[in-house]
Amino acid sequence: GIRLAPKEKLDIPVLFMPDTMKMHETLVVIHVMRENGENWLYEDSAELNKDLKSVIVAKKGGIQGILWIYPVHGIPEAPQHKLVPAVVRCRARQRVERRVKVLLTGVVPGANAMPTARNSAMFNTNMPANIQEVQLTDGFFTTVEFLYELQYQSNEIKSQLGALVGVHLIQRDRDTESGIVTLIFNVVFAPNKPMRNEATLVVQCTTGGVWKFPVLFIATQPEVDDVINIEAVGLNKESIVGFKLTSQTR
């Protein structure tokens, strides 16, 4: 019953308030008819009924109404406030591996699945750029699949870290009482020069939940390659020492 003038705009608010980490789907359908109730004249009304689902054809011919159909996917995302970034530190031209543990709540829908709380996502590395898919099976619960990847703040940071960082899921557990899923990742960092860049570990469940965890990669100064000793041959005379430098890139 909303009346619109020619070229007038209409805002349609859509509210999404999830209580679990599960994707919801719906359709926003807008039905437009002429105010006087008459049909739009169209010669090939029968053909429209076969090809276009967004057009309502009247029995006596003509177009009775037009539909705009917009699919909406509501994807809940865990809050990220108060998350301390995991720090992966390594000297340049060396390689380090770290265990990173993340906690996910409300993963499996059902009686034991917890609603999304304010502290639903926690992150720590107290244990000493590829998209991958894993499965979690726990007793009588349905198998849950996860996708995870590292996202970077810019393409420049991605070009610097993409080939230097690797993430692989090595362990997954689920608490049957609380519904919290624990994922443990093995993070490999092999920097070739000093740097300090941030990334985000994004974990997505096929049921629709998304969790994001900040990660800080720090590459410190490399170890000294060698010590150059120059022995003086006398006062006011030059002493020369030669050494080679090899570049790892072109």
Coordinates of N, CA and C in Angstrom, one line a residue:
G1 N 0.8 -1.2 0.0 CA 0.0 0.0 0.0 C 0.8 1.3 0.0
I2 N 2.1 1.2 -0.3 CA 2.9 2.4 -0.3 C 2.8 3.0 -1.7
R3 N 2.5 4.3 -1.7 CA 2.3 5.1 -3.0 C 3.6 5.8 -3.3
L4 N 4.1 5.6 -4.6 CA 5.3 6.3 -5.0 C 5.0 7.1 -6.2
A5 N 5.5 8.4 -6.2 CA 5.4 9.3 -7.3 C 6.4 8.9 -8.4
P6 N 6.3 9.4 -9.6 CA 7.3 9.1 -10.6 C 8.7 9.5 -10.2
K7 N 9.7 8.6 -10.3 CA 11.1 8.9 -10.0 C 11.3 9.1 -8.5
E8 N 10.4 8.7 -7.7 CA 10.6 8.8 -6.3 C 11.4 7.6 -5.7
K9 N 12.1 7.8 -4.7 CA 13.0 6.8 -4.1 C 12.3 6.2 -2.8
L10 N 12.6 4.9 -2.6 CA 12.0 4.2 -1.4 C 13.1 3.4 -0.7
D11 N 13.4 3.7 0.5 CA 14.4 3.0 1.3 C 13.7 1.8 2.0
I12 N 14.2 0.6 1.9 CA 13.6 -0.5 2.6 C 14.7 -1.1 3.6
P13 N 14.5 -0.8 4.9 CA 15.4 -1.3 5.9 C 15.3 -2.8 6.1
V14 N 16.5 -3.4 6.3 CA 16.6 -4.9 6.5 C 17.4 -5.0 7.8
L15 N 16.8 -5.6 8.8 CA 17.4 -5.8 10.1 C 17.8 -7.3 10.3
F16 N 19.0 -7.5 10.8 CA 19.5 -8.9 11.0 C 20.1 -8.9 12.5
M17 N 19.5 -9.8 13.3 CA 20.0 -9.9 14.7 C 20.1 -11.4 15.0
P18 N 21.3 -12.0 14.6 CA 21.5 -13.4 14.8 C 21.8 -13.8 16.3
D19 N 21.3 -14.9 16.8 CA 21.6 -15.4 18.1 C 22.5 -16.6 18.1
T20 N 22.9 -17.1 16.9 CA 23.8 -18.2 16.8 C 24.7 -17.9 15.6
M21 N 25.8 -18.5 15.5 CA 26.7 -18.4 14.4 C 26.3 -19.2 13.2
K22 N 25.1 -18.9 12.6 CA 24.5 -19.6 11.5 C 24.0 -18.6 10.5
M23 N 24.3 -18.9 9.2 CA 23.8 -18.1 8.2 C 22.3 -18.2 8.0
H24 N 21.6 -17.1 7.7 CA 20.2 -17.1 7.4 C 19.9 -16.5 6.1
E25 N 19.0 -17.1 5.4 CA 18.6 -16.6 4.0 C 17.2 -16.2 3.9
T26 N 17.0 -15.1 3.2 CA 15.6 -14.7 3.0 C 15.5 -13.9 1.6
L27 N 14.4 -13.5 1.3 CA 14.2 -12.7 0.0 C 13.4 -11.5 0.3
V28 N 13.9 -10.4 -0.3 CA 13.2 -9.1 -0.2 C 12.4 -9.0 -1.6
V29 N 11.1 -9.0 -1.5 CA 10.3 -9.0 -2.7 C 9.5 -7.6 -2.8
I30 N 9.7 -6.9 -3.9 CA 9.0 -5.7 -4.1 C 8.0 -5.9 -5.2
H31 N 6.7 -5.6 -4.9 CA 5.6 -5.8 -5.9 C 5.1 -4.5 -6.2
V32 N 5.1 -4.1 -7.5 CA 4.6 -2.8 -8.0 C 3.4 -3.0 -8.9
M33 N 2.4 -2.3 -8.6 CA 1.2 -2.3 -9.5 C 0.8 -0.8 -9.7
R34 N -0.1 -0.7 -10.7 CA -0.6 0.7 -11.1 C -1.6 1.1 -10.0
E35 N -1.6 2.3 -9.7 CA -2.5 2.8 -8.6 C -4.0 2.6 -8.9
N36 N -4.3 2.8 -10.2 CA -5.7 2.6 -10.6 C -6.2 1.2 -10.8
G37 N -5.3 0.3 -10.6 CA -5.6 -1.1 -10.7 C -5.6 -1.7 -12.1
E38 N -5.4 -0.8 -13.1 CA -5.4 -1.3 -14.5 C -4.0 -2.0 -14.8
N39 N -4.0 -2.8 -15.9 CA -2.9 -3.5 -16.3 C -2.1 -2.7 -17.3
W40 N -0.8 -3.0 -17.4 CA 0.0 -2.4 -18.4 C -0.2 -3.3 -19.7
L41 N -0.4 -2.6 -20.8 CA -0.7 -3.3 -22.0 C 0.6 -3.9 -22.6
Y42 N 0.5 -5.1 -23.0 CA 1.7 -5.8 -23.6 C 1.2 -6.8 -24.6
E43 N 1.7 -6.9 -25.8 CA 1.1 -7.8 -26.8 C 1.5 -9.2 -26.5
D44 N 2.7 -9.5 -26.1 CA 3.2 -10.9 -26.0 C 3.2 -11.3 -24.5
S45 N 2.0 -11.1 -23.8 CA 1.9 -11.4 -22.4 C 2.2 -12.9 -22.1
A46 N 1.7 -13.8 -23.0 CA 1.9 -15.2 -22.8 C 3.4 -15.6 -22.8
E47 N 4.2 -14.9 -23.7 CA 5.6 -15.2 -23.7 C 6.3 -14.8 -22.4
L48 N 5.8 -13.7 -21.8 CA 6.4 -13.2 -20.6 C 6.2 -14.2 -19.5
N49 N 5.0 -14.8 -19.4 CA 4.7 -15.7 -18.4 C 5.7 -16.9 -18.4
K50 N 6.2 -17.3 -19.5 CA 7.1 -18.4 -19.6 C 8.6 -18.1 -19.2
D51 N 9.0 -16.9 -19.6 CA 10.4 -16.5 -19.5 C 10.7 -15.7 -18.2
L52 N 9.8 -14.8 -17.8 CA 10.2 -13.9 -16.7 C 9.3 -14.2 -15.5
K53 N 10.0 -14.6 -14.4 CA 9.2 -14.9 -13.2 C 8.9 -13.6 -12.4
S54 N 9.6 -12.5 -12.8 CA 9.3 -11.2 -12.1 C 8.2 -10.4 -12.7
V55 N 7.4 -11.0 -13.6 CA 6.3 -10.3 -14.2 C 5.0 -11.1 -13.9
I56 N 4.0 -10.4 -13.4 CA 2.7 -11.1 -13.2 C 1.8 -10.7 -14.3
V57 N 1.4 -11.7 -15.1 CA 0.5 -11.6 -16.2 C -0.9 -11.8 -15.9
A58 N -1.8 -10.8 -16.2 CA -3.2 -10.9 -15.9 C -3.9 -12.0 -16.8
K59 N -5.0 -12.5 -16.4 CA -5.7 -13.5 -17.2 C -6.2 -12.9 -18.5
K60 N -6.6 -11.7 -18.5 CA -7.2 -11.1 -19.7 C -6.1 -10.4 -20.5
G61 N -4.8 -10.7 -20.2 CA -3.7 -10.1 -21.0 C -3.2 -8.8 -20.3
G62 N -2.0 -8.5 -20.7 CA -1.4 -7.3 -20.0 C -0.6 -7.7 -18.8
I63 N 0.1 -6.8 -18.3 CA 1.0 -7.0 -17.1 C 0.3 -6.4 -15.9
Q64 N 0.0 -7.3 -14.9 CA -0.7 -6.9 -13.7 C 0.3 -6.3 -12.7
G65 N 1.4 -6.8 -12.6 CA 2.4 -6.4 -11.6 C 3.8 -6.8 -12.0
I66 N 4.8 -6.1 -11.4 CA 6.2 -6.3 -11.6 C 6.9 -6.6 -10.3
L67 N 7.7 -7.6 -10.2 CA 8.4 -8.0 -9.0 C 9.9 -7.7 -9.1
W68 N 10.4 -7.2 -8.0 CA 11.9 -7.1 -7.9 C 12.2 -8.1 -6.7
I69 N 13.1 -9.1 -7.0 CA 13.4 -10.1 -6.0 C 14.9 -10.0 -5.6
Y70 N 15.2 -9.7 -4.4 CA 16.6 -9.5 -3.9 C 16.9 -10.6 -2.8
P71 N 17.7 -11.6 -3.1 CA 18.1 -12.5 -2.1 C 19.1 -11.9 -1.1
V72 N 18.8 -12.2 0.2 CA 19.6 -11.6 1.3 C 20.2 -12.8 2.1
H73 N 21.5 -12.7 2.3 CA 22.2 -13.7 3.1 C 22.7 -13.0 4.4
G74 N 22.2 -13.4 5.5 CA 22.7 -12.9 6.8 C 23.8 -13.7 7.4
I75 N 25.0 -13.2 7.4 CA 26.2 -13.9 7.8 C 26.7 -13.3 9.2
P76 N 26.5 -14.0 10.3 CA 27.0 -13.5 11.6 C 28.5 -13.5 11.7
E77 N 29.0 -12.4 12.2 CA 30.5 -12.3 12.4 C 30.7 -12.0 13.9
A78 N 31.7 -12.8 14.5 CA 32.0 -12.6 15.9 C 32.7 -11.2 16.1
P79 N 32.4 -10.6 17.2 CA 33.0 -9.3 17.5 C 34.5 -9.4 17.7
Q80 N 35.3 -8.4 17.3 CA 36.7 -8.4 17.3 C 37.3 -7.5 18.4
H81 N 36.5 -6.8 19.2 CA 37.0 -5.9 20.1 C 37.7 -6.7 21.3
K82 N 38.7 -6.0 21.8 CA 39.5 -6.6 22.9 C 40.3 -7.8 22.5
L83 N 40.5 -8.0 21.2 CA 41.4 -9.1 20.8 C 42.8 -8.7 20.7
V84 N 43.7 -9.3 21.4 CA 45.1 -9.0 21.4 C 45.7 -9.8 20.2
P85 N 46.4 -9.1 19.3 CA 47.0 -9.7 18.2 C 48.0 -10.8 18.6
A86 N 48.0 -11.9 17.9 CA 49.0 -12.9 18.1 C 50.3 -12.4 17.4
V87 N 51.4 -12.5 18.1 CA 52.7 -12.0 17.5 C 53.6 -13.2 17.1
V88 N 53.9 -13.2 15.9 CA 54.9 -14.2 15.3 C 56.2 -13.4 15.0
R89 N 57.2 -13.7 15.8 CA 58.5 -13.0 15.6 C 59.6 -13.9 15.1
C90 N 60.4 -13.4 14.2 CA 61.5 -14.2 13.7 C 62.5 -13.2 13.2
R91 N 63.8 -13.7 13.2 CA 64.9 -13.0 12.6 C 64.8 -13.1 11.1
A92 N 65.2 -12.1 10.4 CA 65.3 -12.1 9.0 C 66.2 -13.2 8.5
R93 N 65.9 -13.9 7.4 CA 66.7 -15.0 6.8 C 66.7 -16.2 7.7
Q94 N 65.7 -16.3 8.6 CA 65.5 -17.5 9.4 C 64.1 -18.0 9.2
R95 N 63.7 -19.1 9.9 CA 62.4 -19.7 9.8 C 61.9 -20.1 11.1
V96 N 60.7 -19.8 11.4 CA 60.1 -20.1 12.7 C 58.7 -20.7 12.5
E97 N 58.3 -21.6 13.4 CA 57.0 -22.2 13.5 C 56.3 -21.9 14.8
R98 N 55.1 -21.5 14.8 CA 54.3 -21.2 16.0 C 53.0 -21.9 16.0
R99 N 52.6 -22.3 17.2 CA 51.2 -22.9 17.3 C 50.3 -21.8 17.8
V100 N 49.2 -21.6 17.0 CA 48.2 -20.6 17.3 C 46.9 -21.2 17.5
K101 N 46.3 -20.9 18.7 CA 45.0 -21.5 19.1 C 43.9 -20.5 19.1
V102 N 42.8 -20.8 18.4 CA 41.6 -19.9 18.4 C 40.4 -20.7 18.9
L103 N 39.5 -19.9 19.5 CA 38.3 -20.5 20.1 C 37.1 -19.9 19.4
L104 N 36.2 -20.8 18.9 CA 35.0 -20.5 18.2 C 33.8 -20.9 19.0
T105 N 32.8 -20.1 19.1 CA 31.6 -20.5 19.8 C 30.4 -20.5 18.9
G106 N 29.4 -21.2 19.2 CA 28.2 -21.3 18.4 C 28.4 -21.8 17.1
V107 N 29.3 -22.8 16.9 CA 29.6 -23.3 15.6 C 28.5 -24.3 15.1
V108 N 28.1 -25.3 15.9 CA 27.2 -26.3 15.5 C 25.8 -25.9 16.0
P109 N 24.9 -25.7 15.1 CA 23.5 -25.4 15.5 C 22.9 -26.6 16.2
G110 N 22.1 -26.3 17.3 CA 21.4 -27.3 18.0 C 21.3 -27.0 19.5
A111 N 20.9 -27.9 20.3 CA 20.7 -27.6 21.7 C 21.9 -27.2 22.4
N112 N 23.1 -27.8 22.0 CA 24.3 -27.5 22.8 C 25.1 -26.3 22.2
A113 N 24.6 -25.7 21.1 CA 25.3 -24.6 20.5 C 25.0 -23.3 21.3
M114 N 26.1 -22.6 21.6 CA 25.9 -21.4 22.4 C 25.6 -20.2 21.5
P115 N 24.8 -19.3 22.0 CA 24.6 -18.1 21.2 C 25.9 -17.3 21.2
T116 N 26.0 -16.4 20.2 CA 27.2 -15.6 20.1 C 27.3 -14.6 21.2
A117 N 28.3 -14.7 22.0 CA 28.5 -13.8 23.1 C 29.5 -12.7 22.8
R118 N 29.6 -11.7 23.7 CA 30.5 -10.6 23.4 C 31.9 -11.1 23.3
N119 N 32.3 -12.1 24.1 CA 33.6 -12.6 24.1 C 33.7 -14.0 23.4
S120 N 32.9 -14.1 22.3 CA 32.8 -15.3 21.6 C 34.1 -15.7 20.9
A121 N 35.0 -14.8 20.6 CA 36.2 -15.1 19.9 C 37.4 -14.7 20.7
M122 N 38.2 -15.7 21.0 CA 39.4 -15.5 21.8 C 40.6 -16.0 21.0
F123 N 41.8 -15.5 21.3 CA 42.9 -15.7 20.5 C 44.2 -15.7 21.4
N124 N 45.0 -16.7 21.3 CA 46.3 -16.7 22.0 C 47.3 -17.5 21.3
T125 N 48.6 -17.2 21.7 CA 49.7 -18.0 21.1 C 50.6 -18.4 22.3
N126 N 50.0 -18.9 23.3 CA 50.8 -19.4 24.5 C 51.6 -20.7 24.1
M127 N 51.2 -21.4 23.2 CA 51.9 -22.6 22.7 C 53.0 -22.2 21.8
P128 N 54.3 -23.1 22.3 CA 55.5 -22.7 21.5 C 55.0 -22.6 19.9
A129 N 48.7 -18.0 2.7 CA 47.6 -17.2 2.1 C 46.7 -18.1 1.2
N130 N 46.8 -19.2 2.0 CA 46.1 -20.2 1.2 C 44.7 -20.5 1.8
I131 N 43.7 -20.7 1.0 CA 42.3 -21.1 1.5 C 42.3 -22.6 1.5
Q132 N 42.0 -23.2 2.7 CA 41.9 -24.6 2.8 C 40.6 -25.0 3.5
E133 N 40.2 -26.2 3.3 CA 38.9 -26.7 3.9 C 39.2 -27.9 4.8
V134 N 38.6 -27.8 6.0 CA 38.8 -28.9 6.9 C 37.4 -29.4 7.4
Q135 N 37.3 -30.5 8.0 CA 36.1 -31.0 8.6 C 36.3 -31.4 10.0
L136 N 35.2 -31.2 10.8 CA 35.2 -31.5 12.2 C 34.0 -32.4 12.5
T137 N 34.4 -33.6 13.0 CA 33.4 -34.6 13.4 C 33.4 -34.9 14.9
D138 N 32.3 -34.8 15.6 CA 32.3 -35.0 17.0 C 31.1 -35.8 17.4
G139 N 31.3 -37.1 17.6 CA 30.2 -37.9 18.1 C 28.9 -37.9 17.3
F140 N 27.8 -37.5 17.9 CA 26.5 -37.5 17.2 C 26.3 -36.2 16.5
F141 N 27.2 -35.3 16.5 CA 27.0 -34.0 15.9 C 27.3 -34.1 14.4
T142 N 26.6 -33.2 13.6 CA 26.8 -33.2 12.2 C 28.2 -32.7 11.8
T143 N 28.8 -33.2 10.8 CA 30.1 -32.8 10.3 C 30.0 -31.3 9.9
V144 N 31.0 -30.5 10.4 CA 31.1 -29.1 10.2 C 32.3 -28.8 9.4
E145 N 32.2 -28.0 8.3 CA 33.3 -27.7 7.5 C 33.8 -26.3 7.7
F146 N 35.1 -26.0 7.7 CA 35.6 -24.7 7.8 C 36.5 -24.3 6.7
L147 N 36.5 -23.0 6.3 CA 37.4 -22.4 5.4 C 38.2 -21.4 6.2
Y148 N 39.5 -21.3 5.9 CA 40.3 -20.3 6.6 C 41.4 -19.8 5.6
E149 N 41.7 -18.6 5.8 CA 42.7 -17.9 5.0 C 43.3 -16.7 5.8
L150 N 44.4 -16.2 5.3 CA 45.0 -15.0 5.8 C 44.7 -13.8 4.9
Q151 N 44.1 -12.8 5.5 CA 43.8 -11.6 4.7 C 44.7 -10.5 5.1
Y152 N 45.1 -9.6 4.2 CA 46.0 -8.5 4.4 C 45.4 -7.2 4.2
Q153 N 45.9 -6.2 4.8 CA 45.3 -4.8 4.7 C 45.4 -4.2 3.4
S154 N 46.4 -4.6 2.6 CA 46.6 -4.0 1.3 C 47.3 -5.0 0.4
N155 N 47.3 -4.7 -0.9 CA 48.0 -5.6 -1.9 C 49.5 -5.5 -1.7
E156 N 50.0 -4.4 -1.2 CA 51.4 -4.3 -1.0 C 51.9 -5.2 0.1
I157 N 51.1 -5.2 1.2 CA 51.4 -6.1 2.3 C 51.3 -7.6 1.9
K158 N 50.3 -7.8 1.1 CA 50.1 -9.2 0.6 C 51.3 -9.7 -0.2
S159 N 51.8 -8.8 -1.1 CA 53.0 -9.1 -1.9 C 54.2 -9.4 -1.0
Q160 N 54.3 -8.7 0.1 CA 55.4 -8.9 1.0 C 55.3 -10.2 1.8
L161 N 54.1 -10.5 2.3 CA 54.0 -11.6 3.2 C 53.4 -12.8 2.6
G162 N 52.8 -12.7 1.4 CA 52.1 -13.9 0.8 C 53.0 -15.1 0.7
A163 N 54.2 -14.9 0.2 CA 55.1 -16.0 0.0 C 56.0 -16.4 1.2
L164 N 55.9 -15.6 2.3 CA 56.7 -15.8 3.5 C 56.0 -16.5 4.6
V165 N 54.6 -16.6 4.5 CA 53.8 -17.1 5.6 C 53.0 -18.2 5.1
G166 N 52.9 -19.3 6.0 CA 52.1 -20.4 5.7 C 51.3 -20.8 6.9
V167 N 50.0 -21.1 6.7 CA 49.1 -21.5 7.8 C 48.5 -22.8 7.5
H168 N 48.5 -23.7 8.5 CA 47.9 -25.1 8.3 C 47.2 -25.5 9.6
L169 N 46.0 -26.0 9.5 CA 45.3 -26.5 10.6 C 45.8 -27.9 11.0
I170 N 46.2 -28.1 12.3 CA 46.8 -29.3 12.7 C 45.9 -30.0 13.7
Q171 N 45.0 -29.3 14.4 CA 44.2 -30.0 15.4 C 42.9 -29.2 15.6
R172 N 41.8 -30.0 15.9 CA 40.5 -29.4 16.2 C 39.8 -30.2 17.2
D173 N 39.2 -29.6 18.2 CA 38.4 -30.2 19.2 C 37.2 -29.4 19.5
R174 N 36.2 -30.1 20.1 CA 34.9 -29.4 20.4 C 34.5 -29.9 21.8
D175 N 34.1 -28.9 22.6 CA 33.5 -29.1 23.9 C 32.0 -29.4 23.8
T176 N 31.6 -30.6 24.1 CA 30.2 -30.9 23.9 C 29.3 -30.2 24.8
E177 N 29.7 -29.7 26.0 CA 28.9 -29.0 26.9 C 28.7 -27.5 26.5
S178 N 29.8 -26.8 26.2 CA 29.7 -25.4 25.8 C 29.5 -25.2 24.3
G179 N 29.8 -26.2 23.5 CA 29.8 -26.0 22.0 C 30.9 -25.2 21.5
I180 N 32.0 -24.9 22.3 CA 33.1 -24.2 21.8 C 34.0 -25.1 21.0
V181 N 34.5 -24.7 19.9 CA 35.4 -25.4 19.0 C 36.8 -24.8 19.1
T182 N 37.8 -25.6 19.4 CA 39.1 -25.1 19.5 C 39.9 -25.5 18.2
L183 N 40.5 -24.6 17.5 CA 41.3 -24.9 16.3 C 42.7 -24.5 16.6
I184 N 43.7 -25.3 16.3 CA 45.1 -25.1 16.5 C 45.7 -25.0 15.2
F185 N 46.4 -23.9 14.8 CA 47.0 -23.7 13.5 C 48.5 -23.8 13.7
N186 N 49.2 -24.3 12.7 CA 50.7 -24.2 12.6 C 51.0 -23.0 11.7
V187 N 51.6 -22.0 12.2 CA 52.0 -20.8 11.4 C 53.5 -20.8 11.1
V188 N 53.9 -20.8 9.9 CA 55.3 -20.8 9.5 C 55.6 -19.4 8.9
F189 N 56.7 -18.8 9.4 CA 57.1 -17.5 9.0 C 58.6 -17.5 8.7
A190 N 58.9 -17.2 7.4 CA 60.3 -17.2 6.9 C 60.6 -15.9 6.2
P191 N 60.9 -14.8 7.0 CA 61.1 -13.5 6.3 C 62.5 -13.4 5.7
N192 N 62.6 -12.6 4.7 CA 63.9 -12.4 4.0 C 64.5 -11.1 4.3
K193 N 63.7 -10.2 5.0 CA 64.3 -8.9 5.4 C 63.5 -8.4 6.6
P194 N 64.0 -7.4 7.3 CA 63.2 -6.9 8.5 C 61.9 -6.3 8.0
M195 N 60.9 -6.5 8.8 CA 59.5 -5.9 8.5 C 58.6 -6.0 9.7
R196 N 57.5 -5.3 9.6 CA 56.5 -5.4 10.7 C 55.1 -5.2 10.0
N197 N 54.4 -6.2 9.8 CA 53.1 -6.2 9.1 C 52.0 -6.9 9.8
E198 N 50.8 -6.5 9.6 CA 49.7 -7.2 10.2 C 48.9 -7.9 9.2
A199 N 48.2 -9.0 9.7 CA 47.3 -9.8 8.8 C 46.1 -10.2 9.7
T200 N 45.1 -10.8 9.1 CA 43.9 -11.3 9.8 C 43.7 -12.7 9.4
L201 N 43.6 -13.6 10.4 CA 43.2 -15.0 10.2 C 41.7 -15.1 10.2
V202 N 41.1 -15.4 9.0 CA 39.7 -15.4 8.9 C 39.2 -16.9 8.8
V203 N 38.4 -17.3 9.7 CA 37.8 -18.6 9.8 C 36.3 -18.5 9.5
Q204 N 35.9 -19.3 8.5 CA 34.4 -19.3 8.2 C 33.9 -20.7 8.2
C205 N 32.7 -20.8 8.8 CA 32.0 -22.1 8.9 C 31.0 -22.2 7.8
T206 N 30.8 -23.3 7.2 CA 29.9 -23.5 6.1 C 28.4 -23.2 6.6
T207 N 28.2 -23.2 7.9 CA 26.8 -22.9 8.4 C 26.6 -21.4 8.4
G208 N 27.7 -20.6 8.2 CA 27.5 -19.2 8.0 C 28.3 -18.3 8.9
G209 N 28.9 -18.8 10.0 CA 29.6 -18.0 11.0 C 31.0 -17.6 10.5
V210 N 31.4 -16.4 10.9 CA 32.8 -15.9 10.5 C 33.5 -15.4 11.7
W211 N 34.7 -15.8 11.9 CA 35.5 -15.3 13.0 C 36.8 -14.7 12.4
K212 N 37.3 -13.6 13.0 CA 38.5 -12.9 12.5 C 39.4 -12.7 13.7
F213 N 40.7 -13.0 13.5 CA 41.7 -12.9 14.5 C 42.9 -12.2 14.0
P214 N 43.4 -11.1 14.7 CA 44.5 -10.3 14.2 C 45.8 -11.1 14.5
V215 N 46.8 -11.0 13.5 CA 48.1 -11.6 13.7 C 49.1 -10.5 13.3
L216 N 50.2 -10.4 14.1 CA 51.2 -9.4 13.8 C 52.5 -10.2 13.5
F217 N 53.1 -10.0 12.3 CA 54.3 -10.6 11.9 C 55.5 -9.6 12.0
I218 N 56.5 -10.0 12.8 CA 57.6 -9.1 13.0 C 58.9 -9.8 12.6
A219 N 59.7 -9.2 11.7 CA 61.0 -9.8 11.3 C 62.0 -8.8 11.8
T220 N 62.9 -9.3 12.7 CA 63.9 -8.4 13.2 C 65.2 -8.5 12.4
Q221 N 66.2 -7.7 12.8 CA 67.4 -7.7 12.0 C 68.1 -9.0 12.0
P222 N 68.7 -9.4 10.8 CA 69.3 -10.7 10.7 C 70.6 -10.8 11.5
E223 N 71.1 -12.0 11.7 CA 72.4 -12.2 12.3 C 73.5 -11.6 11.4
V224 N 74.6 -11.3 12.0 CA 75.8 -10.8 11.3 C 76.3 -11.9 10.4
D225 N 76.5 -11.7 9.1 CA 77.0 -12.7 8.2 C 78.5 -13.0 8.5
D226 N 79.2 -12.0 8.7 CA 80.7 -12.3 8.9 C 81.3 -11.0 9.5
V227 N 82.5 -11.2 9.9 CA 83.3 -10.1 10.5 C 84.5 -9.8 9.5
I228 N 84.6 -8.5 9.1 CA 85.6 -8.1 8.1 C 86.8 -7.5 8.9
N229 N 87.9 -8.1 8.9 CA 89.1 -7.5 9.6 C 90.0 -6.8 8.5
I230 N 90.3 -5.6 8.8 CA 91.2 -4.8 7.9 C 92.5 -4.5 8.7
E231 N 93.6 -5.0 8.2 CA 94.9 -4.8 8.9 C 95.6 -3.7 8.2
A232 N 96.1 -2.7 9.0 CA 96.8 -1.6 8.5 C 98.2 -2.0 8.1
V233 N 98.6 -1.5 6.9 CA 100.0 -1.8 6.4 C 100.9 -0.7 6.8
G234 N 100.4 0.4 7.3 CA 101.3 1.5 7.7 C 100.5 2.8 7.8
L235 N 101.1 3.8 8.4 CA 100.5 5.1 8.5 C 100.2 5.8 7.2
N236 N 99.0 6.4 7.0 CA 98.7 7.1 5.8 C 98.8 6.2 4.5
K237 N 98.5 4.9 4.7 CA 98.5 4.0 3.6 C 97.2 3.2 3.6
E238 N 96.6 3.0 2.4 CA 95.3 2.3 2.3 C 95.5 0.8 2.5
S239 N 94.5 0.2 3.1 CA 94.4 -1.3 3.2 C 93.1 -1.7 2.6
I240 N 93.1 -2.6 1.7 CA 92.0 -3.1 1.0 C 91.6 -4.5 1.3
V241 N 90.3 -4.8 1.5 CA 89.8 -6.1 1.8 C 88.6 -6.3 0.8
G242 N 88.6 -7.4 0.1 CA 87.5 -7.7 -0.9 C 86.6 -8.7 -0.3
F243 N 85.3 -8.6 -0.6 CA 84.4 -9.7 -0.2 C 83.2 -9.6 -1.2
K244 N 82.5 -10.7 -1.4 CA 81.4 -10.9 -2.4 C 80.1 -10.8 -1.7
L245 N 79.1 -10.2 -2.4 CA 77.7 -10.1 -2.0 C 76.9 -10.8 -3.0
T246 N 76.0 -11.7 -2.6 CA 75.2 -12.5 -3.5 C 73.7 -12.1 -3.3
S247 N 73.0 -11.8 -4.3 CA 71.6 -11.4 -4.2 C 70.8 -12.6 -4.5
Q248 N 69.7 -12.8 -3.7 CA 68.8 -14.0 -3.8 C 67.8 -13.7 -4.9
T249 N 67.7 -12.5 -5.4 CA 66.7 -12.1 -6.4 C 67.5 -11.4 -7.6
R250 N 66.8 -11.2 -8.6 CA 67.4 -10.6 -9.8 C 67.6 -9.1 -9.5

